[in-house]
Short mmCIF file of N, CA and C in Angstrom, two decimals:
data_model
loop_
_atom_site.label_atom_id
_atom_site.label_comp_id
_atom_site.label_asym_id
_atom_site.label_seq_id
_atom_site.Cartn_x
_atom_site.Cartn_y
_atom_site.Cartn_z
N UNK A 1 -11.21 32.04 11.73
CA UNK A 1 -12.49 32.01 11.04
C UNK A 1 -13.20 30.72 11.40
N UNK A 2 -14.38 30.83 11.96
CA UNK A 2 -15.12 29.65 12.36
C UNK A 2 -16.11 29.20 11.28
N UNK A 3 -16.07 29.77 10.10
CA UNK A 3 -16.97 29.43 9.00
C UNK A 3 -18.43 29.60 9.40
N UNK A 4 -18.68 30.41 10.43
CA UNK A 4 -20.04 30.69 10.91
C UNK A 4 -20.77 29.43 11.37
N UNK A 5 -20.03 28.44 11.83
CA UNK A 5 -20.64 27.19 12.31
C UNK A 5 -21.32 27.43 13.65
N UNK A 6 -22.50 26.85 13.80
CA UNK A 6 -23.24 27.04 15.03
C UNK A 6 -23.99 25.75 15.38
N UNK A 7 -23.79 25.24 16.58
CA UNK A 7 -24.49 24.04 17.03
C UNK A 7 -26.01 24.25 16.98
N UNK A 8 -26.48 25.46 17.25
CA UNK A 8 -27.93 25.73 17.26
C UNK A 8 -28.55 25.59 15.88
N UNK A 9 -27.75 25.74 14.81
CA UNK A 9 -28.27 25.60 13.44
C UNK A 9 -27.93 24.25 12.82
N UNK A 10 -27.27 23.39 13.57
CA UNK A 10 -26.81 22.11 13.07
C UNK A 10 -27.96 21.11 12.96
N UNK A 11 -28.04 20.43 11.82
CA UNK A 11 -29.00 19.35 11.62
C UNK A 11 -28.19 18.11 11.26
N UNK A 12 -28.29 17.09 12.07
CA UNK A 12 -27.48 15.89 11.86
C UNK A 12 -27.97 15.10 10.64
N UNK A 13 -27.12 14.23 10.19
CA UNK A 13 -27.44 13.33 9.07
C UNK A 13 -28.71 12.55 9.37
N UNK A 14 -28.78 11.93 10.55
CA UNK A 14 -29.96 11.12 10.88
C UNK A 14 -31.22 11.98 10.97
N UNK A 15 -31.09 13.18 11.51
CA UNK A 15 -32.25 14.09 11.56
C UNK A 15 -32.75 14.44 10.15
N UNK A 16 -31.83 14.65 9.22
CA UNK A 16 -32.23 14.96 7.84
C UNK A 16 -32.97 13.79 7.21
N UNK A 17 -32.43 12.58 7.37
CA UNK A 17 -33.08 11.39 6.81
C UNK A 17 -34.46 11.22 7.44
N UNK A 18 -34.55 11.38 8.75
CA UNK A 18 -35.84 11.24 9.45
C UNK A 18 -36.85 12.26 8.95
N UNK A 19 -36.43 13.52 8.78
CA UNK A 19 -37.36 14.56 8.33
C UNK A 19 -37.89 14.25 6.92
N UNK A 20 -37.02 13.76 6.06
CA UNK A 20 -37.43 13.44 4.69
C UNK A 20 -38.39 12.25 4.68
N UNK A 21 -38.04 11.18 5.37
CA UNK A 21 -38.90 9.99 5.37
C UNK A 21 -40.19 10.24 6.14
N UNK A 22 -40.13 10.95 7.25
CA UNK A 22 -41.36 11.27 7.99
C UNK A 22 -42.26 12.23 7.21
N UNK A 23 -41.67 12.95 6.27
CA UNK A 23 -42.43 13.85 5.42
C UNK A 23 -43.11 13.14 4.25
N UNK A 24 -42.91 11.84 4.15
CA UNK A 24 -43.62 11.07 3.14
C UNK A 24 -42.80 10.60 1.95
N UNK A 25 -41.51 10.92 1.90
CA UNK A 25 -40.69 10.45 0.79
C UNK A 25 -39.88 9.24 1.26
N UNK A 26 -40.22 8.07 0.75
CA UNK A 26 -39.48 6.88 1.18
C UNK A 26 -38.05 6.89 0.60
N UNK A 27 -37.10 6.50 1.41
CA UNK A 27 -35.71 6.42 0.98
C UNK A 27 -35.17 5.03 1.26
N UNK A 28 -34.29 4.59 0.39
CA UNK A 28 -33.66 3.28 0.51
C UNK A 28 -32.16 3.47 0.40
N UNK A 29 -31.42 2.97 1.37
CA UNK A 29 -29.95 3.13 1.39
C UNK A 29 -29.34 2.33 0.26
N UNK A 30 -28.40 2.94 -0.46
CA UNK A 30 -27.67 2.22 -1.50
C UNK A 30 -26.19 2.18 -1.13
N UNK A 31 -25.45 1.33 -1.78
CA UNK A 31 -24.05 1.09 -1.44
C UNK A 31 -23.18 2.26 -1.89
N UNK A 32 -22.31 2.69 -0.98
CA UNK A 32 -21.34 3.74 -1.29
C UNK A 32 -20.05 3.09 -1.79
N UNK A 33 -19.25 3.88 -2.48
CA UNK A 33 -17.92 3.42 -2.86
C UNK A 33 -17.01 3.41 -1.64
N UNK A 34 -15.87 2.74 -1.72
CA UNK A 34 -14.99 2.60 -0.56
C UNK A 34 -14.44 3.91 -0.01
N UNK A 35 -14.33 4.94 -0.81
CA UNK A 35 -13.79 6.23 -0.35
C UNK A 35 -14.78 7.37 -0.55
N UNK A 36 -16.05 7.04 -0.67
CA UNK A 36 -17.07 8.08 -0.84
C UNK A 36 -17.13 8.98 0.38
N UNK A 37 -17.33 10.24 0.13
CA UNK A 37 -17.60 11.18 1.21
C UNK A 37 -19.11 11.38 1.36
N UNK A 38 -19.86 10.76 0.49
CA UNK A 38 -21.31 10.90 0.47
C UNK A 38 -21.98 9.59 0.85
N UNK A 39 -23.03 9.67 1.64
CA UNK A 39 -23.88 8.52 1.95
C UNK A 39 -25.08 8.62 1.00
N UNK A 40 -25.20 7.63 0.13
CA UNK A 40 -26.20 7.68 -0.94
C UNK A 40 -27.47 6.93 -0.57
N UNK A 41 -28.61 7.52 -0.95
CA UNK A 41 -29.93 6.93 -0.79
C UNK A 41 -30.64 7.07 -2.13
N UNK A 42 -31.66 6.24 -2.35
CA UNK A 42 -32.47 6.39 -3.55
C UNK A 42 -33.95 6.34 -3.17
N UNK A 43 -34.75 6.88 -4.05
CA UNK A 43 -36.20 6.82 -3.89
C UNK A 43 -36.65 5.54 -4.59
N UNK A 44 -37.27 4.59 -3.86
CA UNK A 44 -37.71 3.34 -4.49
C UNK A 44 -38.64 3.60 -5.68
N UNK A 45 -38.55 2.76 -6.67
CA UNK A 45 -39.33 2.83 -7.91
C UNK A 45 -39.02 4.07 -8.76
N UNK A 46 -38.01 4.81 -8.43
CA UNK A 46 -37.58 5.95 -9.23
C UNK A 46 -36.11 5.70 -9.57
N UNK A 47 -35.87 5.02 -10.69
CA UNK A 47 -34.55 4.52 -11.03
C UNK A 47 -33.42 5.53 -10.89
N UNK A 48 -33.62 6.76 -11.31
CA UNK A 48 -32.50 7.70 -11.32
C UNK A 48 -32.54 8.72 -10.18
N UNK A 49 -33.54 8.63 -9.31
CA UNK A 49 -33.64 9.62 -8.25
C UNK A 49 -32.86 9.16 -7.04
N UNK A 50 -31.81 9.89 -6.73
CA UNK A 50 -31.03 9.58 -5.53
C UNK A 50 -30.67 10.87 -4.81
N UNK A 51 -30.37 10.71 -3.56
CA UNK A 51 -30.00 11.85 -2.72
C UNK A 51 -28.77 11.46 -1.93
N UNK A 52 -27.86 12.40 -1.76
CA UNK A 52 -26.63 12.12 -1.03
C UNK A 52 -26.45 13.08 0.13
N UNK A 53 -25.88 12.56 1.20
CA UNK A 53 -25.60 13.36 2.39
C UNK A 53 -24.10 13.32 2.65
N UNK A 54 -23.48 14.48 2.78
CA UNK A 54 -22.08 14.56 3.18
C UNK A 54 -22.10 14.81 4.67
N UNK A 55 -21.64 13.82 5.42
CA UNK A 55 -21.89 13.77 6.86
C UNK A 55 -20.67 14.09 7.71
N UNK A 56 -19.84 14.98 7.24
CA UNK A 56 -18.56 15.23 7.92
C UNK A 56 -18.71 15.68 9.36
N UNK A 57 -19.79 16.30 9.72
CA UNK A 57 -19.96 16.77 11.10
C UNK A 57 -20.62 15.75 12.01
N UNK A 58 -21.62 15.01 11.51
CA UNK A 58 -22.33 14.09 12.40
C UNK A 58 -21.80 12.66 12.34
N UNK A 59 -21.28 12.24 11.21
CA UNK A 59 -20.69 10.91 11.07
C UNK A 59 -19.47 11.03 10.15
N UNK A 60 -18.37 11.49 10.72
CA UNK A 60 -17.22 11.76 9.85
C UNK A 60 -16.72 10.49 9.17
N UNK A 61 -16.07 10.68 8.04
CA UNK A 61 -15.57 9.60 7.20
C UNK A 61 -14.06 9.70 7.06
N UNK A 62 -13.43 10.28 8.06
CA UNK A 62 -11.99 10.59 8.00
C UNK A 62 -11.12 9.35 7.73
N UNK A 63 -11.51 8.21 8.29
CA UNK A 63 -10.66 7.02 8.16
C UNK A 63 -10.60 6.50 6.73
N UNK A 64 -11.56 6.86 5.89
CA UNK A 64 -11.53 6.39 4.51
C UNK A 64 -11.31 7.53 3.50
N UNK A 65 -11.13 8.75 3.99
CA UNK A 65 -10.94 9.89 3.10
C UNK A 65 -9.57 9.80 2.42
N UNK A 66 -9.59 9.88 1.11
CA UNK A 66 -8.34 9.87 0.35
C UNK A 66 -8.19 11.14 -0.49
N UNK A 67 -8.81 12.22 -0.01
CA UNK A 67 -8.80 13.48 -0.75
C UNK A 67 -7.60 14.34 -0.38
N UNK A 68 -7.06 14.97 -1.38
CA UNK A 68 -6.07 16.04 -1.21
C UNK A 68 -6.59 17.21 -2.03
N UNK A 69 -6.34 18.40 -1.56
CA UNK A 69 -6.79 19.57 -2.29
C UNK A 69 -5.62 20.51 -2.51
N UNK A 70 -5.57 21.11 -3.67
CA UNK A 70 -4.59 22.16 -3.93
C UNK A 70 -5.37 23.46 -3.98
N UNK A 71 -5.01 24.37 -3.11
CA UNK A 71 -5.72 25.63 -3.00
C UNK A 71 -5.39 26.53 -4.19
N UNK A 72 -6.19 27.56 -4.34
CA UNK A 72 -5.99 28.50 -5.44
C UNK A 72 -4.63 29.20 -5.36
N UNK A 73 -4.05 29.26 -4.15
CA UNK A 73 -2.74 29.90 -4.01
C UNK A 73 -1.59 28.89 -3.94
N UNK A 74 -1.84 27.64 -4.39
CA UNK A 74 -0.77 26.68 -4.57
C UNK A 74 -0.36 25.88 -3.35
N UNK A 75 -1.24 25.77 -2.36
CA UNK A 75 -0.92 25.00 -1.16
C UNK A 75 -1.71 23.70 -1.16
N UNK A 76 -1.13 22.68 -0.56
CA UNK A 76 -1.83 21.40 -0.46
C UNK A 76 -2.49 21.32 0.91
N UNK A 77 -3.76 20.90 0.89
CA UNK A 77 -4.52 20.67 2.12
C UNK A 77 -4.85 19.19 2.17
N UNK A 78 -4.51 18.54 3.27
CA UNK A 78 -4.83 17.12 3.41
C UNK A 78 -6.18 16.91 4.07
N UNK A 79 -6.75 17.96 4.64
CA UNK A 79 -8.07 17.88 5.27
C UNK A 79 -8.74 19.25 5.19
N UNK A 80 -10.00 19.27 4.84
CA UNK A 80 -10.72 20.55 4.77
C UNK A 80 -10.77 21.25 6.11
N UNK A 81 -10.70 20.48 7.19
CA UNK A 81 -10.78 21.06 8.53
C UNK A 81 -9.42 21.32 9.15
N UNK A 82 -8.36 20.98 8.43
CA UNK A 82 -7.01 21.17 8.94
C UNK A 82 -6.66 22.64 9.08
N UNK A 83 -5.82 22.93 10.03
CA UNK A 83 -5.42 24.32 10.26
C UNK A 83 -4.56 24.84 9.12
N UNK A 84 -4.53 26.14 8.99
CA UNK A 84 -3.76 26.77 7.91
C UNK A 84 -2.28 26.42 7.99
N UNK A 85 -1.74 26.28 9.21
CA UNK A 85 -0.31 26.01 9.30
C UNK A 85 0.06 24.59 8.87
N UNK A 86 -0.93 23.72 8.69
CA UNK A 86 -0.65 22.38 8.17
C UNK A 86 -0.58 22.35 6.66
N UNK A 87 -0.92 23.46 6.02
CA UNK A 87 -0.84 23.55 4.57
C UNK A 87 0.62 23.65 4.15
N UNK A 88 0.95 23.02 3.03
CA UNK A 88 2.31 23.06 2.50
C UNK A 88 2.26 23.74 1.14
N UNK A 89 3.13 24.70 0.91
CA UNK A 89 3.13 25.45 -0.34
C UNK A 89 3.88 24.68 -1.43
N UNK A 90 3.14 24.09 -2.33
CA UNK A 90 3.75 23.43 -3.48
C UNK A 90 4.31 24.46 -4.45
N UNK A 91 3.66 25.59 -4.52
CA UNK A 91 4.11 26.68 -5.40
C UNK A 91 5.53 27.11 -5.01
N UNK A 92 5.76 27.30 -3.71
CA UNK A 92 7.10 27.71 -3.26
C UNK A 92 8.14 26.65 -3.57
N UNK A 93 7.79 25.40 -3.37
CA UNK A 93 8.74 24.31 -3.65
C UNK A 93 9.08 24.27 -5.13
N UNK A 94 8.08 24.45 -5.97
CA UNK A 94 8.33 24.44 -7.41
C UNK A 94 9.20 25.62 -7.82
N UNK A 95 8.99 26.77 -7.23
CA UNK A 95 9.77 27.95 -7.57
C UNK A 95 11.20 27.88 -7.04
N UNK A 96 11.38 27.21 -5.92
CA UNK A 96 12.70 27.15 -5.29
C UNK A 96 13.54 25.97 -5.76
N UNK A 97 12.98 25.15 -6.63
CA UNK A 97 13.70 23.96 -7.08
C UNK A 97 15.04 24.35 -7.69
N UNK A 98 16.09 23.66 -7.25
CA UNK A 98 17.42 23.95 -7.77
C UNK A 98 17.75 23.10 -9.00
N UNK A 99 16.85 22.23 -9.37
CA UNK A 99 17.11 21.33 -10.49
C UNK A 99 16.32 21.74 -11.73
N UNK A 100 16.94 21.58 -12.88
CA UNK A 100 16.25 21.79 -14.14
C UNK A 100 15.69 20.48 -14.68
N UNK A 101 16.00 19.39 -13.99
CA UNK A 101 15.56 18.06 -14.40
C UNK A 101 14.11 17.84 -13.95
N UNK A 102 13.19 17.66 -14.90
CA UNK A 102 11.78 17.47 -14.54
C UNK A 102 11.55 16.27 -13.62
N UNK A 103 12.34 15.21 -13.81
CA UNK A 103 12.19 14.03 -12.94
C UNK A 103 12.58 14.37 -11.50
N UNK A 104 13.63 15.13 -11.33
CA UNK A 104 14.05 15.53 -10.00
C UNK A 104 13.01 16.42 -9.34
N UNK A 105 12.45 17.36 -10.13
CA UNK A 105 11.40 18.23 -9.61
C UNK A 105 10.18 17.41 -9.18
N UNK A 106 9.82 16.41 -10.00
CA UNK A 106 8.69 15.55 -9.67
C UNK A 106 8.98 14.74 -8.40
N UNK A 107 10.19 14.24 -8.27
CA UNK A 107 10.57 13.51 -7.06
C UNK A 107 10.50 14.41 -5.82
N UNK A 108 10.97 15.64 -5.96
CA UNK A 108 10.92 16.59 -4.83
C UNK A 108 9.46 16.83 -4.40
N UNK A 109 8.60 17.09 -5.37
CA UNK A 109 7.18 17.31 -5.06
C UNK A 109 6.56 16.06 -4.44
N UNK A 110 6.90 14.92 -4.98
CA UNK A 110 6.35 13.66 -4.47
C UNK A 110 6.72 13.45 -3.01
N UNK A 111 7.96 13.74 -2.66
CA UNK A 111 8.39 13.59 -1.26
C UNK A 111 7.64 14.55 -0.33
N UNK A 112 7.44 15.77 -0.79
CA UNK A 112 6.73 16.76 0.03
C UNK A 112 5.27 16.36 0.21
N UNK A 113 4.63 15.93 -0.86
CA UNK A 113 3.23 15.50 -0.78
C UNK A 113 3.11 14.28 0.13
N UNK A 114 4.02 13.33 -0.01
CA UNK A 114 4.01 12.13 0.85
C UNK A 114 4.14 12.54 2.33
N UNK A 115 5.05 13.44 2.61
CA UNK A 115 5.25 13.89 4.00
C UNK A 115 3.98 14.58 4.53
N UNK A 116 3.32 15.37 3.69
CA UNK A 116 2.09 16.04 4.11
C UNK A 116 1.00 15.02 4.43
N UNK A 117 0.87 14.00 3.61
CA UNK A 117 -0.13 12.95 3.84
C UNK A 117 0.19 12.20 5.13
N UNK A 118 1.46 11.94 5.38
CA UNK A 118 1.85 11.22 6.60
C UNK A 118 1.51 12.01 7.86
N UNK A 119 1.46 13.33 7.77
CA UNK A 119 1.13 14.18 8.93
C UNK A 119 -0.37 14.37 9.11
N UNK A 120 -1.15 13.82 8.18
CA UNK A 120 -2.61 13.99 8.25
C UNK A 120 -3.14 13.38 9.55
N UNK A 121 -4.01 14.12 10.23
CA UNK A 121 -4.58 13.65 11.49
C UNK A 121 -5.82 12.81 11.21
N UNK A 122 -6.22 12.00 12.20
CA UNK A 122 -7.31 11.05 11.98
C UNK A 122 -8.67 11.72 11.78
N UNK A 123 -9.05 12.61 12.66
CA UNK A 123 -10.43 13.09 12.61
C UNK A 123 -10.52 14.60 12.60
N UNK A 124 -11.27 15.09 11.63
CA UNK A 124 -11.63 16.51 11.55
C UNK A 124 -10.43 17.44 11.71
N UNK A 125 -9.40 17.16 10.97
CA UNK A 125 -8.22 18.01 10.96
C UNK A 125 -7.49 18.08 12.29
N UNK A 126 -7.69 17.06 13.14
CA UNK A 126 -7.05 17.04 14.45
C UNK A 126 -7.85 17.75 15.53
N UNK A 127 -8.99 18.29 15.15
CA UNK A 127 -9.81 19.03 16.12
C UNK A 127 -10.72 18.12 16.93
N UNK A 128 -11.10 16.97 16.38
CA UNK A 128 -11.89 15.99 17.11
C UNK A 128 -13.39 16.19 17.09
N UNK A 129 -13.85 17.42 16.99
CA UNK A 129 -15.30 17.67 16.95
C UNK A 129 -15.58 18.98 16.21
N UNK A 130 -16.82 19.11 15.79
CA UNK A 130 -17.23 20.34 15.10
C UNK A 130 -17.10 21.55 16.02
N UNK A 131 -17.44 21.37 17.28
CA UNK A 131 -17.32 22.49 18.23
C UNK A 131 -15.87 22.95 18.35
N UNK A 132 -14.94 22.00 18.37
CA UNK A 132 -13.53 22.35 18.49
C UNK A 132 -13.00 23.02 17.22
N UNK A 133 -13.55 22.66 16.07
CA UNK A 133 -13.16 23.33 14.82
C UNK A 133 -13.53 24.81 14.93
N UNK A 134 -14.75 25.07 15.37
CA UNK A 134 -15.21 26.46 15.50
C UNK A 134 -14.39 27.22 16.52
N UNK A 135 -14.04 26.58 17.64
CA UNK A 135 -13.24 27.24 18.68
C UNK A 135 -11.85 27.59 18.17
N UNK A 136 -11.25 26.67 17.42
CA UNK A 136 -9.88 26.89 16.94
C UNK A 136 -9.81 28.03 15.94
N UNK A 137 -10.81 28.14 15.10
CA UNK A 137 -10.88 29.22 14.10
C UNK A 137 -9.57 29.37 13.33
N UNK A 138 -8.98 28.22 12.94
CA UNK A 138 -7.68 28.28 12.28
C UNK A 138 -7.67 27.61 10.90
N UNK A 139 -8.83 27.47 10.30
CA UNK A 139 -8.85 26.94 8.95
C UNK A 139 -9.60 27.88 8.02
N UNK A 140 -9.32 27.75 6.74
CA UNK A 140 -9.93 28.64 5.75
C UNK A 140 -11.38 28.25 5.52
N UNK A 141 -12.23 29.24 5.26
CA UNK A 141 -13.58 28.92 4.82
C UNK A 141 -13.51 28.26 3.44
N UNK A 142 -14.49 27.46 3.12
CA UNK A 142 -14.51 26.76 1.83
C UNK A 142 -14.36 27.74 0.67
N UNK A 143 -14.92 28.92 0.79
CA UNK A 143 -14.85 29.89 -0.31
C UNK A 143 -13.43 30.36 -0.59
N UNK A 144 -12.53 30.19 0.36
CA UNK A 144 -11.13 30.62 0.15
C UNK A 144 -10.20 29.48 -0.23
N UNK A 145 -10.73 28.26 -0.25
CA UNK A 145 -9.88 27.12 -0.62
C UNK A 145 -9.74 27.05 -2.13
N UNK A 146 -10.80 27.34 -2.84
CA UNK A 146 -10.75 27.29 -4.30
C UNK A 146 -11.12 25.91 -4.81
N UNK A 147 -11.24 25.79 -6.09
CA UNK A 147 -11.56 24.47 -6.63
C UNK A 147 -12.57 24.54 -7.72
#
């Protein structure tokens, strides 16, 4: 599944900012948090008006991403763009646990989650570019991840 991604329909982060500012709405960059996935801007003289851009395709933030996701079917995803085979089933581990000790079960899950994070690739789920994500067609669409 390529999530219907198409280079011909792609609008980069910078193109979006340019279109908005060239259209007459002034924007001022504001400081992001250390692990933000959003680049925040505000409209000057409008205290609460801000706009955010999630720039995963044009300016990825993989090096500071600290997100983990648990899918609706009990699997952990370390990257939204990661392939399905990189998902680890926490549900299966919890069901197969041989211990009745909650601490032992927690330790088992902790080790599995740690191992999954250690296997996380640097950029875009190991695909390197948006075009390669579409070519691989090996990750779930956002609608199937859950959340």
